Amino acid sequence: MEINPLIGVGILLVIAYVFFYLPQSQIRQILVFIILFMIGYALVITVAEMPAFGALDTPAYNLVAARYIEGTVGETGALNVIAAIITDYRAFDTLGEATVLFVAIAAAVSNLKTH
Amino acid sequence: MEDIVVRSISRLIVPFIQLYGLYVIFHGHLSPGGGFAGGAIVASSMILYGISFNLEAGSRKLSHDVSSLLESGGALWYLLVGLIGILLGSNFLANKIAGVNLGTPGQLLSSGIIFLLALGIGAKVASTMITLFYSLSGGESSDGNRT
């Protein structure tokens, strides 16, 4: 479904006005209820559009998954496909993950030292 | 906690947990698991030790210096293993393309850098969890005073 960007911006402005600037009143409560109902409705119809569990025509079930399953042993020598993905095909991503761990522990230790 | 049952059982079971964690790390490329899962298992053994004995005993077994050495060493090890690919004339963290010997699939020493990277990740995750536990529970401060 094609949506005009201006309509989307308008909806966002209305939501921001209601949530952040409208004073506490009966009208505010009704508007908040309507907005939350609309958001919830959109989320529910999105979930209803999703493919069934284990369906063969899932968008995630594409060439990439087949490539990993067929090529892992030949290309990486590992039997565990997940280990091959996280430390070979996506090794740079895992390096970033290790960096996140490092920064998190550095921040935690440097803050807790003062106690 | 001063409970003889908890102490005896945890003293008995901690080596087995650590052995299992090392098994999961070393067999990351063969069986379910890997660096993250194995590191968490190894760290949980040290956390169990710290809970069932006391925090001082735990930090004597694995001091803050060793833990931070493992922490930084894991990250540096990951980077160094990644540089193997560049030294062999290919991309950063390259495995088969760089010509690393992959060995026989199914053997313990196979799959090139995957095996080496799992060791670094395991050390890093284990030391992260242990350091966080001992820091948050206030067992060890920077200058060695108990808070």
XYZ file of C-alpha atoms in Angstrom:
262
model
C 0.000 0.000 0.000
C 1.433 3.341 -1.091
C 1.368 6.078 1.587
C 2.039 9.738 0.910
C 5.044 10.830 3.072
C 3.210 13.986 4.070
C 0.431 11.922 5.652
C 2.973 9.967 7.649
C 4.646 13.153 8.893
C 1.244 14.566 9.833
C 0.335 11.443 11.814
C 3.673 11.603 13.653
C 3.146 15.276 14.485
C -0.342 14.539 15.854
C 1.072 11.680 17.992
C 3.888 13.891 19.301
C 1.430 16.692 20.105
C -0.922 14.383 21.978
C 1.784 12.603 23.948
C 4.083 15.500 24.817
C 2.147 18.796 24.754
C -1.532 18.123 25.422
C -2.392 18.782 29.092
C -3.871 16.008 31.192
C -7.602 15.898 30.420
C -10.470 13.708 29.293
C -9.769 14.547 25.635
C -6.121 13.556 26.009
C -7.086 10.183 27.440
C -9.478 9.499 24.570
C -6.906 10.557 21.960
C -4.197 8.420 23.577
C -6.560 5.452 23.567
C -7.361 5.972 19.874
C -3.674 6.312 18.933
C -2.654 3.237 20.909
C -5.538 1.290 19.361
C -4.345 2.280 15.877
C -0.743 1.274 16.638
C -1.889 -2.025 18.113
C -4.142 -2.691 15.109
C -1.236 -2.051 12.724
C 1.001 -4.410 14.708
C -1.655 -7.143 14.782
C -2.355 -7.022 11.046
C 1.409 -7.090 10.422
C 1.714 -10.264 12.480
C -1.292 -11.767 10.692
C 0.453 -11.176 7.344
C 3.507 -13.188 8.392
C 4.017 -16.642 6.844
C 3.052 -19.683 8.859
C 5.636 -21.353 11.099
C 7.821 -23.699 9.070
C 6.249 -22.709 5.734
C 8.400 -23.402 2.685
C 7.677 -20.065 1.015
C 9.062 -17.989 3.917
C 11.120 -15.062 2.589
C 13.980 -16.043 4.912
C 14.151 -19.451 3.242
C 16.098 -18.317 0.219
C 19.342 -18.890 -1.646
C 21.513 -17.665 1.230
C 20.361 -20.377 3.638
C 20.787 -23.062 0.962
C 24.279 -21.748 0.164
C 25.328 -21.920 3.814
C 23.940 -25.440 4.287
C 25.560 -26.809 1.135
C 28.845 -24.901 1.129
C 29.890 -24.773 4.762
C 31.881 -28.023 4.928
C 33.710 -27.371 1.683
C 34.403 -23.700 2.256
C 35.286 -23.612 5.954
C 35.931 -27.207 7.027
C 33.565 -26.843 9.991
C 30.632 -29.154 10.610
C 28.779 -26.628 12.761
C 27.119 -24.264 10.315
C 26.434 -21.619 12.967
C 30.079 -21.539 14.079
C 31.099 -21.248 10.439
C 28.752 -18.302 9.941
C 29.718 -16.337 13.045
C 33.485 -16.914 12.869
C 34.090 -17.230 9.143
C 31.427 -15.745 6.893
C 30.534 -13.051 9.428
C 33.813 -12.914 11.368
C 34.034 -9.143 11.121
C 30.610 -8.857 12.750
C 31.806 -11.057 15.594
C 34.833 -8.792 16.015
C 32.427 -5.919 16.530
C 30.499 -8.024 19.019
C 33.685 -8.708 20.976
C 34.405 -4.970 20.914
C 30.955 -4.279 22.365
C 31.703 -6.741 25.174
C 35.056 -5.067 25.776
C 33.614 -1.548 25.907
C 30.769 -2.682 28.160
C 33.083 -4.289 30.692
C 35.496 -1.338 30.555
C 32.645 1.072 31.278
C 31.262 -1.096 34.084
C 34.632 -1.557 35.793
C 35.627 2.097 35.503
C 32.306 3.183 37.016
C 32.281 0.598 39.787
C 35.857 1.372 40.833
C 34.806 4.556 42.587
C 32.522 2.736 45.022
C 27.323 -18.657 52.699
C 28.562 -21.110 55.325
C 26.911 -24.319 54.219
C 28.955 -27.520 54.244
C 26.679 -29.256 51.703
C 26.815 -26.420 49.176
C 30.573 -26.056 49.629
C 31.347 -29.743 49.208
C 29.102 -30.203 46.194
C 30.341 -27.079 44.442
C 33.963 -27.995 45.115
C 33.198 -31.380 43.569
C 31.317 -30.074 40.560
C 33.326 -26.977 39.561
C 36.107 -28.892 37.722
C 33.558 -30.834 35.718
C 31.741 -27.653 34.723
C 35.042 -26.113 33.633
C 35.987 -29.230 31.678
C 32.612 -29.197 29.945
C 33.013 -25.502 29.134
C 36.443 -26.119 27.630
C 34.988 -29.035 25.654
C 32.262 -26.781 24.251
C 34.843 -24.119 23.309
C 37.272 -26.546 21.681
C 34.540 -28.400 19.777
C 32.797 -25.245 18.615
C 33.298 -26.088 14.964
C 32.105 -29.691 15.347
C 29.169 -29.678 17.731
C 26.596 -27.183 18.991
C 28.196 -24.462 21.054
C 31.272 -22.389 20.450
C 33.128 -19.542 22.057
C 30.148 -17.685 23.478
C 28.389 -20.706 24.980
C 31.566 -22.326 26.289
C 32.837 -19.091 27.777
C 29.543 -18.627 29.599
C 29.784 -22.172 31.018
C 33.359 -21.631 32.243
C 32.359 -18.298 33.799
C 29.347 -19.880 35.513
C 31.672 -22.331 37.266
C 33.696 -19.461 38.728
C 30.496 -17.623 39.696
C 29.251 -20.776 41.451
C 32.560 -20.920 43.303
C 32.249 -17.290 44.336
C 28.690 -17.763 45.572
C 29.210 -20.986 47.496
C 32.502 -19.970 49.111
C 33.003 -16.262 49.463
C 34.063 -13.586 47.055
C 37.566 -13.288 48.472
C 38.240 -16.977 47.857
C 36.905 -16.584 44.336
C 39.090 -13.607 43.548
C 42.096 -15.444 44.985
C 41.494 -18.280 42.495
C 41.232 -15.880 39.582
C 42.583 -12.461 40.395
C 41.532 -9.232 38.757
C 44.823 -8.967 36.895
C 44.490 -12.402 35.310
C 40.896 -11.648 34.409
C 41.717 -8.360 32.710
C 44.649 -10.017 30.956
C 42.248 -12.630 29.555
C 39.841 -9.863 28.639
C 42.306 -7.828 26.592
C 44.148 -10.913 25.415
C 40.988 -12.398 23.926
C 40.314 -9.296 21.855
C 43.953 -8.979 20.757
C 44.077 -12.687 19.903
C 41.031 -12.242 17.694
C 42.710 -9.345 15.877
C 46.013 -11.221 15.517
C 44.267 -14.264 14.060
C 42.472 -11.913 11.698
C 45.820 -10.504 10.565
C 46.883 -14.012 9.417
C 44.629 -13.479 6.426
C 46.397 -10.224 5.517
C 49.862 -11.751 5.995
C 48.929 -14.569 3.595
C 47.925 -12.013 1.009
C 44.166 -11.863 1.302
C 41.501 -10.029 3.300
C 41.233 -9.448 7.040
C 39.858 -12.584 8.749
C 40.034 -14.578 5.524
C 40.045 -18.339 5.987
C 40.000 -20.561 2.921
C 40.569 -17.755 0.429
C 43.867 -16.902 2.143
C 45.001 -20.517 1.824
C 44.786 -21.530 5.492
C 45.055 -25.306 5.835
C 41.525 -26.440 6.680
C 42.393 -30.014 7.622
C 39.921 -32.872 7.530
C 36.356 -31.875 8.388
C 35.345 -33.632 11.596
C 38.797 -33.634 13.170
C 39.484 -31.530 16.256
C 42.263 -29.522 14.605
C 40.445 -28.456 11.483
C 38.550 -25.548 9.968
C 41.456 -23.093 10.042
C 40.840 -19.864 11.906
C 37.382 -20.864 13.224
C 39.043 -23.039 15.861
C 41.490 -20.259 16.828
C 38.848 -17.551 16.963
C 36.632 -19.676 19.226
C 39.474 -19.801 21.784
C 39.714 -16.001 21.868
C 35.952 -15.543 22.105
C 35.728 -18.128 24.887
C 38.429 -16.448 26.996
C 36.848 -13.065 26.416
C 33.267 -14.045 27.298
C 34.377 -15.995 30.372
C 36.496 -13.139 31.744
C 33.770 -10.602 30.953
C 31.162 -12.494 32.961
C 33.527 -13.175 35.846
C 34.714 -9.568 36.038
C 31.153 -8.260 35.900
C 30.050 -10.613 38.666
C 32.904 -9.747 40.983
C 32.637 -6.020 40.240
C 28.889 -5.842 40.778
C 28.968 -7.897 43.961
C 31.656 -5.584 45.347
C 34.094 -8.368 46.123
C 37.130 -6.601 44.802
C 37.858 -2.941 44.282
C 40.677 -1.404 42.322
C 43.090 -0.966 45.221
C 42.340 -4.347 46.794
C 40.144 -3.032 49.616
C 36.859 -4.738 50.310
C 34.011 -2.264 50.108
